[in-house]
Structure formats: C-alpha cells, structure tokens
Coordinates of C-alpha atoms in Angstrom, one line a residue:
X1 CA 54.8 69.1 -71.1
X2 CA 51.9 66.6 -71.6
X3 CA 49.5 66.1 -68.7
X4 CA 48.3 62.6 -68.0
X5 CA 46.2 61.1 -65.3
X6 CA 47.9 58.7 -62.8
X7 CA 47.6 55.1 -63.7
X8 CA 45.5 54.3 -60.7
X9 CA 43.0 56.9 -61.8
X10 CA 42.9 55.9 -65.4
X11 CA 42.2 52.3 -64.5
X12 CA 41.9 51.7 -60.7
X13 CA 42.6 48.2 -59.4
X14 CA 39.7 45.9 -58.7
X15 CA 40.3 46.2 -54.9
X16 CA 40.5 50.0 -55.1
X17 CA 37.3 50.3 -57.1
X18 CA 35.5 48.0 -54.7
X19 CA 36.8 49.9 -51.7
X20 CA 35.8 53.3 -53.2
X21 CA 32.3 52.0 -54.0
X22 CA 31.8 50.7 -50.5
X23 CA 33.0 53.8 -48.8
X24 CA 30.8 56.0 -51.0
X25 CA 27.8 53.7 -50.4
X26 CA 28.4 53.7 -46.7
X27 CA 28.4 57.5 -46.8
X28 CA 25.0 57.5 -48.5
X29 CA 23.6 55.0 -46.1
X30 CA 24.6 57.2 -43.2
X31 CA 23.2 60.2 -45.0
X32 CA 19.8 58.6 -45.4
X33 CA 19.4 56.2 -42.5
X34 CA 22.4 56.7 -40.2
X35 CA 20.2 57.8 -37.3
X36 CA 19.1 54.2 -36.9
X37 CA 22.7 53.5 -35.8
X38 CA 23.8 56.7 -34.2
X39 CA 20.7 57.1 -32.1
X40 CA 20.0 53.6 -30.9
X41 CA 16.6 52.7 -29.6
X42 CA 15.0 56.0 -30.9
X43 CA 13.7 55.2 -34.4
X44 CA 11.8 52.6 -36.4
X45 CA 11.4 52.2 -40.1
X46 CA 7.8 51.0 -39.8
X47 CA 6.0 51.6 -36.5
X48 CA 2.8 49.7 -37.2
X49 CA 1.1 46.7 -38.9
X50 CA 3.4 44.1 -40.4
X51 CA 6.5 46.2 -39.7
X52 CA 6.0 46.4 -36.0
X53 CA 5.0 42.8 -35.9
X54 CA 8.3 41.8 -37.6
X55 CA 10.2 43.9 -35.2
X56 CA 8.4 42.3 -32.3
X57 CA 9.0 38.7 -33.5
X58 CA 12.7 39.5 -33.9
X59 CA 13.1 41.0 -30.5
X60 CA 10.8 38.6 -28.7
X61 CA 12.6 35.6 -30.2
X62 CA 15.9 37.0 -28.7
X63 CA 14.2 37.5 -25.3
X64 CA 12.4 34.2 -24.9
X65 CA 13.8 31.7 -22.4
X66 CA 16.9 29.8 -23.5
X67 CA 15.1 26.5 -23.0
X68 CA 13.0 27.2 -26.0
X69 CA 15.9 26.3 -28.3
X70 CA 16.8 28.0 -31.6
X71 CA 14.0 26.6 -33.9
X72 CA 11.1 27.4 -31.6
X73 CA 9.2 30.7 -31.2
X74 CA 6.9 30.7 -28.1
X75 CA 6.1 34.3 -27.8
X76 CA 2.8 34.1 -29.8
X77 CA 0.1 31.5 -30.2
X78 CA 0.4 30.4 -26.5
X79 CA 0.1 27.6 -25.4
X80 CA 0.9 26.0 -28.8
X81 CA 3.7 28.3 -30.0
X82 CA 5.2 27.8 -33.4
X83 CA 8.5 27.4 -35.3
X84 CA 10.7 30.2 -36.3
X85 CA 10.2 29.6 -40.0
X86 CA 6.7 31.1 -39.7
X87 CA 7.5 34.3 -37.8
X88 CA 8.6 36.5 -40.7
X89 CA 11.5 37.7 -38.4
X90 CA 14.3 36.9 -40.8
X91 CA 15.0 33.5 -39.1
X92 CA 18.6 33.1 -40.3
X93 CA 19.7 36.5 -38.8
X94 CA 17.6 36.2 -35.7
X95 CA 19.1 32.7 -34.9
X96 CA 22.6 34.1 -35.5
X97 CA 22.1 37.0 -33.1
X98 CA 20.6 34.7 -30.5
X99 CA 23.5 32.3 -30.9
X100 CA 26.0 35.1 -30.4
X101 CA 24.0 36.3 -27.3
X102 CA 24.1 32.9 -25.8
X103 CA 27.7 31.8 -26.4
X104 CA 29.7 35.0 -26.9
X105 CA 28.2 38.2 -25.4
X106 CA 24.6 39.0 -24.6
X107 CA 23.3 41.6 -27.1
X108 CA 19.6 40.9 -26.6
X109 CA 18.8 44.5 -25.3
X110 CA 20.1 45.9 -28.6
X111 CA 18.3 43.5 -30.8
X112 CA 16.4 46.1 -32.9
X113 CA 19.5 48.2 -33.4
X114 CA 21.4 45.2 -34.6
X115 CA 18.6 44.3 -36.9
X116 CA 18.8 47.8 -38.4
X117 CA 22.5 47.4 -38.9
X118 CA 22.0 44.1 -40.7
X119 CA 19.4 45.7 -42.9
X120 CA 21.7 48.5 -43.8
X121 CA 24.5 46.2 -44.6
X122 CA 22.3 44.9 -47.4
X123 CA 23.1 48.1 -49.3
X124 CA 26.8 47.4 -49.1
X125 CA 26.4 43.8 -50.1
X126 CA 24.4 45.0 -53.2
X127 CA 27.1 47.5 -54.1
X128 CA 29.8 44.8 -53.7
X129 CA 28.0 42.4 -56.0
X130 CA 27.3 45.1 -58.5
X131 CA 31.0 46.0 -58.7
X132 CA 31.8 42.4 -59.4
X133 CA 29.0 42.2 -62.1
X134 CA 29.7 45.5 -63.7
X135 CA 33.5 45.2 -63.8
X136 CA 32.9 42.1 -66.0
X137 CA 30.2 43.7 -68.2
X138 CA 31.4 47.3 -68.6
X139 CA 34.7 48.9 -69.8
X140 CA 34.3 52.4 -68.2
X141 CA 35.1 52.2 -64.5
X142 CA 33.3 55.5 -63.9
X143 CA 30.0 53.8 -64.9
X144 CA 30.8 50.9 -62.6
X145 CA 31.4 53.2 -59.7
X146 CA 28.3 55.4 -60.2
X147 CA 25.8 52.6 -60.9
X148 CA 27.0 50.2 -58.2
X149 CA 26.2 53.0 -55.7
X150 CA 22.9 54.3 -57.3
X151 CA 21.1 51.1 -58.4
X152 CA 20.7 49.6 -54.9
X153 CA 18.7 52.7 -53.9
X154 CA 16.5 52.4 -57.0
X155 CA 15.6 48.7 -56.7
X156 CA 11.9 48.1 -56.0
X157 CA 12.9 46.0 -53.0
X158 CA 14.1 49.2 -51.1
X159 CA 10.4 50.1 -50.6
X160 CA 10.0 47.1 -48.4
X161 CA 11.9 48.9 -45.6
X162 CA 9.0 51.3 -45.1
X163 CA 6.3 48.7 -45.8
X164 CA 7.7 46.6 -42.9
X165 CA 8.7 43.6 -45.1
X166 CA 12.3 44.0 -43.9
X167 CA 13.6 40.7 -45.0
X168 CA 12.4 41.3 -48.5
X169 CA 14.5 44.4 -48.9
X170 CA 17.7 42.5 -49.6
X171 CA 18.3 43.3 -53.3
X172 CA 21.7 41.6 -53.0
X173 CA 19.8 38.2 -53.1
X174 CA 18.8 38.7 -56.7
X175 CA 22.2 40.2 -57.5
X176 CA 23.9 37.2 -56.1
X177 CA 22.0 35.0 -58.5
X178 CA 22.9 37.2 -61.4
X179 CA 26.6 37.2 -60.4
X180 CA 26.5 33.5 -60.0
X181 CA 24.9 32.9 -63.4
X182 CA 27.5 35.3 -65.0
X183 CA 30.4 33.4 -63.3
X184 CA 29.0 30.1 -64.5
X185 CA 28.5 31.4 -68.0
X186 CA 32.0 32.8 -68.2
X187 CA 33.8 29.8 -66.7
X188 CA 31.9 27.5 -69.1
X189 CA 32.8 29.6 -72.1
X190 CA 36.5 29.5 -70.9
X191 CA 36.2 25.7 -70.4
X192 CA 36.9 26.1 -66.7
X193 CA 35.3 23.9 -64.0
X194 CA 32.1 25.2 -62.4
X195 CA 31.6 22.6 -59.7
X196 CA 32.7 24.7 -56.8
X197 CA 30.7 27.7 -58.0
X198 CA 27.5 25.5 -58.2
X199 CA 28.1 24.0 -54.8
X200 CA 28.7 27.4 -53.2
X201 CA 25.6 28.9 -54.8
X202 CA 23.4 25.9 -53.8
X203 CA 24.5 26.4 -50.1
X204 CA 24.0 30.1 -50.4
X205 CA 20.5 29.8 -51.9
X206 CA 19.5 27.3 -49.2
X207 CA 20.6 29.6 -46.5
X208 CA 18.9 32.6 -48.2
X209 CA 15.6 30.8 -48.1
X210 CA 15.7 31.2 -44.3
X211 CA 15.9 35.0 -44.7
X212 CA 12.5 34.8 -46.4
X213 CA 11.0 31.7 -48.1
X214 CA 9.9 33.8 -51.1
X215 CA 13.5 34.0 -52.2
X216 CA 13.5 30.3 -52.7
X217 CA 11.1 30.1 -55.7
X218 CA 12.3 33.5 -57.0
X219 CA 15.9 32.3 -57.3
X220 CA 14.8 28.9 -58.6
X221 CA 12.7 30.3 -61.3
X222 CA 15.4 32.8 -62.4
X223 CA 18.2 30.2 -62.5
X224 CA 16.0 27.5 -64.0
X225 CA 14.7 29.8 -66.8
X226 CA 18.3 31.0 -67.5
X227 CA 19.6 27.4 -68.0
X228 CA 16.5 26.5 -70.0
X229 CA 17.1 29.5 -72.4
X230 CA 20.8 28.5 -72.6
X231 CA 20.5 24.7 -73.0
X232 CA 17.2 23.9 -74.8
X233 CA 17.8 25.6 -78.2
X234 CA 19.2 23.2 -80.7
X235 CA 19.3 20.4 -78.1
X236 CA 22.4 21.9 -76.5
X237 CA 21.5 20.1 -73.2
X238 CA 22.2 16.7 -74.9
X239 CA 25.8 17.8 -75.7
X240 CA 26.4 19.3 -72.3
X241 CA 25.1 16.8 -69.7
X242 CA 27.3 18.1 -66.9
X243 CA 26.1 21.7 -67.5
X244 CA 22.5 20.4 -67.6
X245 CA 23.0 18.6 -64.3
X246 CA 24.6 21.7 -62.8
X247 CA 21.6 23.8 -63.9
X248 CA 19.1 21.3 -62.5
X249 CA 21.0 21.2 -59.2
X250 CA 21.2 25.0 -58.8
X251 CA 17.5 25.4 -59.7
X252 CA 16.1 22.6 -57.6
X253 CA 18.4 21.4 -54.9
X254 CA 18.0 24.5 -52.6
X255 CA 14.3 23.9 -52.7
X256 CA 14.7 20.2 -51.8
X257 CA 17.2 21.0 -49.0
X258 CA 15.1 23.8 -47.5
X259 CA 12.0 21.6 -47.5
X260 CA 13.9 18.7 -45.9
X261 CA 15.2 21.0 -43.1
X262 CA 11.7 22.4 -42.4
X263 CA 10.1 18.9 -42.5
X264 CA 12.7 17.5 -40.1
X265 CA 12.2 20.3 -37.6
X266 CA 8.5 21.2 -38.0
X267 CA 6.3 18.9 -36.0
X268 CA 3.2 20.9 -37.0
X269 CA 3.8 20.5 -40.7
X270 CA 0.9 18.1 -41.2
X271 CA -1.5 20.5 -39.5
X272 CA -0.8 23.4 -41.8
X273 CA -3.1 24.4 -44.6
X274 CA -2.0 23.0 -48.0
X275 CA -3.9 25.5 -50.2
X276 CA -4.1 28.9 -48.6
X277 CA -6.5 31.4 -50.0
X278 CA -5.5 34.5 -52.0
X279 CA -4.0 33.0 -55.2
X280 CA -4.7 35.5 -58.0
X281 CA -5.8 38.2 -55.5
X282 CA -5.5 41.4 -57.6
X283 CA -3.5 43.4 -55.0
X284 CA -0.8 40.7 -55.0
X285 CA -0.2 40.6 -58.7
X286 CA 1.9 43.0 -60.8
X287 CA 0.1 45.8 -62.5
X288 CA 2.0 46.3 -65.7
X289 CA 1.7 50.1 -65.3
X290 CA 3.9 49.8 -62.2
X291 CA 6.9 49.5 -64.5
X292 CA 6.3 53.1 -65.6
X293 CA 5.0 54.7 -62.4
X294 CA 7.6 56.6 -60.5
X295 CA 7.5 56.6 -56.7
X296 CA 5.7 59.5 -55.0
X297 CA 8.9 61.1 -53.9
X298 CA 10.6 61.2 -57.3
X299 CA 10.7 64.4 -59.2
X300 CA 11.6 63.0 -62.7
X301 CA 8.5 62.1 -64.7
X302 CA 8.6 59.6 -67.5
X303 CA 6.9 60.4 -70.9
X304 CA 4.0 58.0 -70.1
X305 CA 2.5 58.2 -66.7
X306 CA -0.2 55.9 -65.3
X307 CA -3.1 57.9 -63.7
X308 CA -4.0 55.3 -61.0
X309 CA -1.5 54.4 -58.3
X310 CA -0.5 50.8 -58.1
X311 CA -0.7 48.6 -54.9
X312 CA 2.2 48.3 -52.6
X313 CA 3.1 44.8 -53.7
X314 CA 3.1 46.0 -57.3
X315 CA 5.7 48.7 -57.0
X316 CA 8.3 47.9 -59.7
X317 CA 9.4 51.2 -61.3
X318 CA 12.2 50.7 -63.7
X319 CA 13.7 54.1 -63.1
X320 CA 14.3 57.2 -65.3
X321 CA 17.8 56.0 -66.4
X322 CA 16.5 52.8 -67.9
X323 CA 13.3 54.1 -69.3
X324 CA 14.8 57.2 -71.0
X325 CA 17.7 55.0 -72.1
X326 CA 15.2 52.7 -73.9
X327 CA 13.5 55.8 -75.4
X328 CA 16.9 56.9 -76.7
X329 CA 17.4 53.5 -78.4
X330 CA 14.0 53.8 -80.0
X331 CA 14.7 57.3 -81.3
X332 CA 18.0 56.1 -82.7
X333 CA 16.3 53.2 -84.4
X334 CA 13.7 55.5 -86.0
X335 CA 16.0 58.3 -87.2
X336 CA 19.4 56.5 -87.7
X337 CA 18.3 53.0 -88.5
X338 CA 21.4 51.8 -90.6
X339 CA 23.9 52.9 -88.0
X340 CA 21.8 51.6 -85.2
X341 CA 21.3 48.2 -86.9
X342 CA 25.0 48.0 -87.5
X343 CA 25.8 48.8 -83.8
X344 CA 23.1 46.4 -82.6
X345 CA 24.6 43.6 -84.8
X346 CA 28.1 44.2 -83.7
X347 CA 27.1 44.5 -80.0
X348 CA 25.2 41.2 -80.4
X349 CA 28.4 39.4 -81.1
X350 CA 29.9 40.3 -77.7
X351 CA 29.8 37.8 -74.8
X352 CA 28.1 40.6 -72.7
X353 CA 25.1 40.8 -75.0
X354 CA 24.8 37.0 -75.3
X355 CA 24.7 36.7 -71.5
X356 CA 22.2 39.5 -71.2
X357 CA 20.0 37.8 -73.8
X358 CA 19.8 34.7 -71.6
X359 CA 19.2 36.8 -68.5
X360 CA 16.5 38.7 -70.3
X361 CA 14.6 35.6 -71.1
X362 CA 14.9 34.4 -67.5
X363 CA 13.7 37.8 -66.2
X364 CA 10.8 37.8 -68.7
X365 CA 9.6 34.5 -67.4
X366 CA 9.5 36.0 -63.9
X367 CA 7.7 39.0 -65.2
X368 CA 5.1 36.8 -67.0
X369 CA 4.5 35.0 -63.7
X370 CA 4.3 38.2 -61.7
X371 CA 1.0 39.3 -63.5
X372 CA -0.8 36.2 -62.3
X373 CA -2.5 33.4 -64.2
X374 CA -5.5 35.7 -65.0
X375 CA -5.0 39.4 -65.9
X376 CA -7.8 42.0 -65.9
X377 CA -8.2 44.7 -68.4
X378 CA -10.4 47.9 -68.3
X379 CA -11.4 47.6 -64.7
X380 CA -12.2 43.9 -65.0
X381 CA -14.3 44.0 -68.1
X382 CA -11.9 41.5 -69.8
X383 CA -10.0 38.6 -68.4
X384 CA -6.9 37.4 -70.1
X385 CA -5.8 33.8 -69.2
X386 CA -2.1 34.0 -68.9
X387 CA -0.9 30.6 -70.3
X388 CA 2.7 32.0 -70.3
X389 CA 2.8 32.2 -66.5
X390 CA 4.8 29.3 -65.0
X391 CA 2.3 29.4 -62.0
X392 CA -0.5 28.4 -64.4
X393 CA 1.1 25.0 -64.7
X394 CA 2.6 24.8 -61.2
X395 CA -0.8 25.5 -59.6
X396 CA -2.3 22.6 -61.6
X397 CA 0.5 20.3 -60.5
X398 CA 0.2 21.1 -56.8
X399 CA -1.9 23.3 -54.5
X400 CA 1.3 24.1 -52.6
X401 CA 2.1 26.6 -55.3
X402 CA -0.6 28.8 -53.7
X403 CA 1.8 29.5 -50.8
X404 CA 3.7 31.8 -53.1
X405 CA 0.6 33.8 -54.1
X406 CA 2.1 37.3 -53.9
X407 CA 3.4 36.8 -57.4
X408 CA 4.3 40.5 -58.0
X409 CA 7.6 39.8 -56.3
X410 CA 8.8 37.7 -59.2
X411 CA 9.2 40.8 -61.3
X412 CA 12.2 42.0 -59.3
X413 CA 14.9 40.3 -61.6
X414 CA 13.3 42.2 -64.6
X415 CA 14.3 45.5 -63.0
X416 CA 17.9 44.4 -62.9
X417 CA 17.9 43.0 -66.4
X418 CA 16.5 46.3 -67.9
X419 CA 18.9 48.5 -66.0
X420 CA 21.9 46.2 -66.9
X421 CA 20.8 46.0 -70.5
X422 CA 20.7 49.8 -70.9
X423 CA 23.9 50.3 -68.9
X424 CA 25.9 47.7 -70.9
X425 CA 24.5 49.1 -74.2
X426 CA 25.5 52.6 -73.2
X427 CA 29.0 51.4 -72.3
X428 CA 29.4 49.6 -75.6
X429 CA 28.1 52.6 -77.6
X430 CA 30.5 55.0 -75.8
X431 CA 33.3 52.6 -76.6
X432 CA 32.5 51.9 -80.3
X433 CA 30.9 55.1 -81.6
X434 CA 32.7 58.2 -82.7
X435 CA 29.8 60.6 -82.4
X436 CA 30.5 63.4 -79.8
X437 CA 26.8 63.4 -79.0
X438 CA 27.2 60.1 -77.2
X439 CA 28.9 61.8 -74.3
X440 CA 26.1 64.3 -73.9
X441 CA 23.5 61.4 -73.9
X442 CA 25.5 59.5 -71.4
X443 CA 25.8 62.6 -69.1
X444 CA 22.0 63.1 -69.4
X445 CA 21.2 59.5 -68.5
X446 CA 23.7 59.5 -65.5
X447 CA 22.1 62.8 -64.4
X448 CA 18.6 61.0 -64.4
X449 CA 20.0 58.2 -62.2
X450 CA 21.6 60.8 -59.9
X451 CA 18.3 62.7 -59.5
X452 CA 16.3 59.5 -58.7
X453 CA 19.0 58.5 -56.2
X454 CA 19.0 61.9 -54.6
X455 CA 15.2 61.9 -54.3
X456 CA 15.3 58.5 -52.7
X457 CA 17.9 59.4 -50.2
X458 CA 16.1 62.6 -49.2
X459 CA 12.8 60.7 -48.8
X460 CA 14.3 58.0 -46.6
X461 CA 16.2 60.5 -44.4
X462 CA 12.8 62.0 -43.5
X463 CA 10.9 58.7 -43.0
X464 CA 12.2 57.5 -39.6
X465 CA 9.6 57.4 -36.9
X466 CA 9.7 57.2 -33.1
X467 CA 10.4 53.8 -31.6
X468 CA 7.2 52.8 -29.9
X469 CA 8.1 49.1 -29.4
X470 CA 11.0 49.2 -26.9
X471 CA 11.4 52.9 -26.0
X472 CA 9.5 53.3 -22.7
X473 CA 9.3 57.1 -23.2
X474 CA 6.8 56.4 -26.0
X475 CA 4.7 53.9 -23.9
X476 CA 2.9 56.3 -21.5
X477 CA -0.3 54.2 -21.6
X478 CA 1.4 50.9 -20.9
X479 CA 3.9 52.1 -18.2
X480 CA 1.4 52.2 -15.3
X481 CA 0.2 48.7 -16.2
X482 CA 3.6 47.2 -16.2
X483 CA 4.4 48.6 -12.8
X484 CA 1.3 47.1 -11.3
X485 CA 2.1 43.4 -12.0
X486 CA 4.7 40.8 -11.3
X487 CA 5.2 39.0 -14.6
X488 CA 6.7 35.9 -13.1
X489 CA 3.3 35.0 -11.6
X490 CA 1.6 34.6 -15.0
X491 CA 2.0 32.2 -17.9
X492 CA 0.8 34.4 -20.8
X493 CA -1.1 37.5 -22.0
X494 CA -4.5 37.3 -23.6
X495 CA -5.4 40.5 -25.5
X496 CA -9.1 41.4 -25.7
X497 CA -10.3 42.0 -28.3
X498 CA -8.6 38.9 -29.6
X499 CA -6.8 38.7 -32.9
X500 CA -5.4 35.7 -34.8
X501 CA -3.7 36.2 -38.2
X502 CA -1.8 33.7 -40.3
X503 CA -3.7 30.5 -40.4
X504 CA -4.5 31.3 -44.1
X505 CA -8.1 30.2 -43.4
X506 CA -10.1 33.4 -43.9
X507 CA -13.0 32.2 -41.7
X508 CA -10.6 31.8 -38.8
X509 CA -8.8 35.1 -39.4
X510 CA -9.4 38.1 -37.2
X511 CA -7.1 40.9 -38.2
X512 CA -5.5 43.0 -35.5
X513 CA -6.3 46.7 -35.0
X514 CA -2.9 48.5 -35.0
X515 CA -3.1 50.4 -31.7
X516 CA -4.3 47.4 -29.9
X517 CA -1.7 45.0 -31.2
X518 CA 1.0 47.7 -30.6
X519 CA 0.0 47.8 -26.9
X520 CA 0.0 44.0 -26.6
X521 CA 3.5 43.8 -28.2
X522 CA 4.8 46.5 -25.8
X523 CA 3.3 44.6 -22.8
X524 CA 4.7 41.3 -24.0
X525 CA 8.3 42.6 -24.4
X526 CA 8.1 44.5 -21.1
X527 CA 6.9 41.5 -19.2
X528 CA 8.6 38.8 -21.3
X529 CA 5.3 36.9 -21.4
X530 CA 4.0 35.2 -24.5
X531 CA 0.8 36.3 -26.3
X532 CA -2.1 34.1 -26.8
X533 CA -2.9 36.1 -29.8
X534 CA -1.1 35.4 -33.1
X535 CA 0.2 37.3 -36.1
X536 CA 2.4 35.0 -38.0
X537 CA 2.1 32.9 -41.2
X538 CA 0.9 29.3 -41.9
X539 CA -0.1 28.7 -38.3
X540 CA -2.1 25.5 -38.0
X541 CA -5.8 26.3 -38.4
X542 CA -6.6 23.8 -35.5
X543 CA -4.7 26.2 -33.1
X544 CA -6.9 29.1 -34.2
X545 CA -10.1 27.0 -33.8
X546 CA -9.1 26.0 -30.2
X547 CA -8.1 29.5 -29.2
X548 CA -11.3 31.0 -30.4
X549 CA -13.3 28.8 -28.0
X550 CA -11.9 30.9 -25.2
X551 CA -14.7 33.3 -26.0
X552 CA -17.5 30.8 -26.2
X553 CA -20.2 31.1 -23.6
X554 CA -19.1 27.7 -22.1
X555 CA -15.5 28.8 -22.1
X556 CA -12.4 27.2 -23.6
X557 CA -12.4 23.8 -25.2
X558 CA -11.7 21.1 -22.5
X559 CA -8.4 20.2 -24.0
X560 CA -7.3 23.8 -24.2
X561 CA -8.6 24.5 -20.7
X562 CA -6.7 21.5 -19.4
X563 CA -3.4 22.6 -21.1
X564 CA -3.7 26.1 -19.6
X565 CA -4.6 24.9 -16.1
X566 CA -1.7 22.4 -16.1
X567 CA 0.7 25.4 -16.3
X568 CA -0.2 26.2 -12.8
X569 CA -0.2 30.0 -13.4
X570 CA -3.0 32.4 -14.2
X571 CA -3.4 34.3 -17.5
X572 CA -2.9 38.0 -17.6
X573 CA -5.8 39.5 -19.6
X574 CA -5.1 42.8 -21.5
X575 CA -8.4 44.5 -22.1
X576 CA -9.1 47.6 -24.1
X577 CA -12.4 49.2 -23.2
X578 CA -12.3 51.6 -26.1
X579 CA -13.5 48.7 -28.4
X580 CA -16.6 48.3 -26.3
X581 CA -17.7 51.8 -25.3
X582 CA -18.3 53.1 -28.8
X583 CA -14.9 54.8 -29.2
X584 CA -13.6 52.3 -31.7
X585 CA -16.1 50.3 -33.7
X586 CA -13.8 47.4 -34.6
X587 CA -16.8 44.9 -34.6
X588 CA -18.7 47.1 -37.1
X589 CA -15.7 47.1 -39.5
X590 CA -15.6 43.4 -39.8
X591 CA -16.9 41.9 -43.0
X592 CA -16.6 38.3 -41.7
X593 CA -19.5 37.5 -39.4
X594 CA -17.3 35.0 -37.4
X595 CA -14.7 37.8 -36.8
X596 CA -17.4 40.2 -35.8
X597 CA -18.8 37.7 -33.3
X598 CA -15.4 37.1 -31.8
X599 CA -14.8 40.8 -31.3
X600 CA -18.2 41.3 -29.7
X601 CA -17.7 38.3 -27.4
X602 CA -14.8 40.0 -25.7
X603 CA -17.1 42.6 -24.0
X604 CA -18.6 40.0 -21.7
X605 CA -15.4 38.0 -21.2
X606 CA -14.3 39.6 -17.8
X607 CA -17.8 38.9 -16.4
X608 CA -18.2 35.4 -17.8
X609 CA -14.9 34.2 -16.6
X610 CA -15.0 36.0 -13.3
X611 CA -11.8 37.9 -13.9
X612 CA -10.1 39.9 -11.1
X613 CA -9.2 43.5 -12.0
X614 CA -5.6 44.3 -11.4
X615 CA -4.9 47.8 -12.9
X616 CA -6.2 50.5 -15.1
X617 CA -4.6 53.1 -17.3
X618 CA -7.1 55.2 -19.3
X619 CA -9.2 52.7 -21.1
X620 CA -6.6 49.9 -20.8
X621 CA -7.1 47.3 -18.1
X622 CA -5.3 44.3 -16.8
X623 CA -7.2 41.3 -15.3
X624 CA -6.2 38.1 -13.7
X625 CA -7.8 34.9 -15.1
X626 CA -7.5 31.8 -13.0
X627 CA -8.1 29.0 -15.5
X628 CA -9.7 26.0 -13.8

C-alpha cells in the first residue's frame, strides 16, 4: 500500500494558503503584542518623545469639538491651530475613526486601543500581500507560508513601532507597490489590459500618502524607477506608449492629487517654510553598514559585523536569511562555477528573474538616494559627492525636495528586493537541481529566518510599557491639578517652560523636555483644552514668532493679545517649578541662545503677567492668566 499526502496538503488552494498564513500570523501578533488588545488602556509601545506625541495627536483629534471639522486640528498651536496633515497622527485612520464615532457609534474613549488594533492589522496586511506575491514567484507552497509570516517581522519598518513613528511601520505599503508592479508586469506580458490595475493603484497610493507623506515619494521613486528600467532600454517606451503613459500616471499622479488635496484645504500653505533645514543631516542618511548590522535583540551574527551602532533612522538590516543566502551563492560561484553559471543562466530566462531584475534596479535607485547626496568616509575625512542619488538633481530643481530630508527611509524597498531575490533563487534551485545538499542548505536558511523571527517576537513581547497618557492610575502628579479646576472656564493651556517644535526653522525651535510635555499632554486630554505649545511638523514659522512674544517683557504681540482676549476666557498656565529651582537645568542644555532665553523667561512669567495661583502638586502649579 502506497502512502500519499492528501491533495489539499500537496498543493493547498490559494484561499486555504492565505487563510492558513493569516491565522498563523494572527497567532504571532497575539504572542508578541496581544496585550495591547486584551488589556485595553494599560500599555503603550512608546511612552515618550515622538511616540507619546503621536498618541496624543491621535486621541486629541478624536476628542476635539465636532465643530472643528475633519481637516482641522485645534489641540495644539492655540489660537492658530493647524491642519491634520501636519500632526503625524496617521490622518487617514484618525479621520476614519472620528467619522465612525460621529455617525455610527462613539468610540472616542477607546481611541488609543483602536489605534493599536489598526497598527497590528498591518502585519496581517503584509502577510496577505506576501502570499499574493510569493504564490506567483515561488513553486513550493511551504516557502510561501513560512516567509509570508516571517518577513513582516524582519522588515526594518517594524522598529518604527518602538521609535514612536507608528505610521511608518506599515510594511504592507511597500509590498502593495511590489505586488502592483508584479501584476502590471504579468498582465502586460500576457497581453491583458492594465487600466483598472493602474487606476486602483493610483487611488491607493493617493490615500496612502495620508497615512504618512513620506510614502508618497517612496512609492513614486520605486514605481518610476521600475518603469524606467523596463521601458528605457532599446527605446522600448516608443513602442509601448500606453505602458509608458501608465507608468507615468502611477509614478506621478498620486503626487499631483495629494498636493492638490492639501492645497485646496490648507489655508496656511503659503505661510509654511519652503526649504526646511536638515537636508544631508548625517543621522537621517543611511549608513551602509546598517545593511549588515543585526538588531540588538538578535542572536544570529553575520560574518561581517560593524563595530559602531547606526542611528535609529538608519536601521536597515537585511536579515540572516538573505545575507547567508548571498554568501551561499558566492561560495557556489567560487567552488562550482560551471554548474552555478549554468543555473544562473537558466534561471535568468524565467519571468520571475526578469521581474526581479527590474525590481532590483528600482530598489537600487532608492538605496543610492538613501545615503544622501554627500557621503562621508573615515569619520568625515573624505566626502563623496553622490551623483547617483536622485535627490542630487531633485534638490537642484526645487527646494521642496528638502521636505523629504530623512532619506534613509528610501532604502526600505531594497530589503524586500534582496529577500525576494534570495528566496526566489532558493526556490528555483530546489526545483531544478538534483543535489541532495540543496535540502540541507534550504533547511539551514529557513532556520536562520526562524531564529531572527523568534528573537523579534520575544523582544517585542517584553517591550510594552505602562500607559501614562490616558490611564489616570499613572498620573499621580496631574490628578490633584485636574480636580482643582473647571476646564470649561478656560480657553487653552500654556505650558511653562514653553516648547514649540515643527516650524522647521531652527532659530524658532525649542524642543520639549519629555517629562514636561508628557504632563502637558495628560492635562490637555483630561481637560480637553488645547495647548498653546506645539509639537507638529511644517507649522508656519510666523505662528512660532508670535507665540514666543508671550514671554517678552512687554507681553504678547498686540495682534496675539487681541486674539486671546477676544475669546473671553482666561488661559490656564501649567508651570513646572523644577525647571527654575535647579532640579532640571533645561536652560543650560540649550545650544541655541534664543531657546535658552525663552526657557529662562518662563521663570518670571507668573510675576510679570500677574497670574493667580490655582493649585499645586509637588513642583507642578496651575495659574490663571486673564489676558487683557
């Protein structure tokens, strides 16, 4: 009697494979981060700095009065406010949750928990797209299943969850572009229409830009480079005008549509800085060693290890599976060159390899852009002008290219290309070779991917921290202050020392101190009063100039004073004495003399403006400021 596997196990249906991958991925998500959902209101991924600010802007947007509308964010930068595009609170999702709360059922109190759920759904979306991509590129369904689950955890974007750049953690965004390009390529090769695919992707890319605006140039550069690599050789673009037009539409139309939407809504657009500082700032460029530097929690070490740790923005580790896979290819090339050359040539004739060649060129363009237009060697002893960076030319054409100055992010597609290249090559080798050693090599590489994934899951399962933003149990210093005031009697909260971040003008920037901004966020959410302080992006510099005058000896600028007085309500001043009694030398840590002066001016503010003391809790105080 001959034993044989059931048909569904030998070759599972597409739906069955997708369902299995999603169920297994859901299990891993709950293993690592399930407490975010099962223990609502108890945990945060990032309880400080940018992370806490992004949580705050999401929740505060949901809480603000309905009259503010869906495009407006009035909970910072009072009395000017700003538009939701500049809050870094994942505007598309925040607006959707607010829309649901207003017209279906009010879920505002659970805003942070819902935000966590939406972030975790990103892992499932990445897995679903990987199943679609890998089913087309691979022949062994076991590889499809394993890597559609593992790779989303190994993507460099996952680290954004703990950095607090939540809306940059969606690795499915890059995968959607890769899937779209693969679908277009296949349909064109099969002489099938691509119009609907292009239209759907243009709409999707436009919407994605309102998750985070950095996705817009990232997707545009990836797709534009792919079509250029496809159509430019041998003048192919002349023979395929429709395909050329489709590529131009997919690469450029989402940018045009997104800018038009912003311009139509944003009445402050003309006031914003055209050329923000920070372009070619070293910490925001990719350090090439980052491709080889495993994350601190990973136990597998590559053969070559950088000795200096890279910056947060530069994290781009390719993973042990991909790196050792490339080493294996190199070893085969050295010691079995004829067989390897034959395999390489035969693999090169497949449609999978041809697609990967185009994707590789597109990913390489992003990688070249990610290192900046100037690259330093040997601790800055040598400068290399990077003429291969697309930003070298974009920056010459328009200063607005400086808005996308954190160029290290453009390396993300390169991670996916390298991993897909090794994976598809492994699949082809398993299928075409007859050497038994291939199964041992495959098992070893899969084991490396498993270990990296296991280490990542273990690390994230231990990384959740107490929710200090909305859980009142963790707000012992703020609780007495909240109980002592009637919020409806005030128009806004003025934190002292003051902070204003996001105008992109460094002379007008005063970075917040994390404990102080945390207290101010807590107070704003508990009272539902807007902050006169700001921590957003691309806020008009004129707003920062006017708000700084509050601490001038003569008091606020007349126009600002008039605007505050017209509200008819006093301002609630949140004052932290620890910054003025020697406990915390915030002023001494300032390198900008204007910022130092602004911090120091806060000490005399209660006396100069004749404030009325309302409450005290430790070194925290609340004052009433009657603006006249």
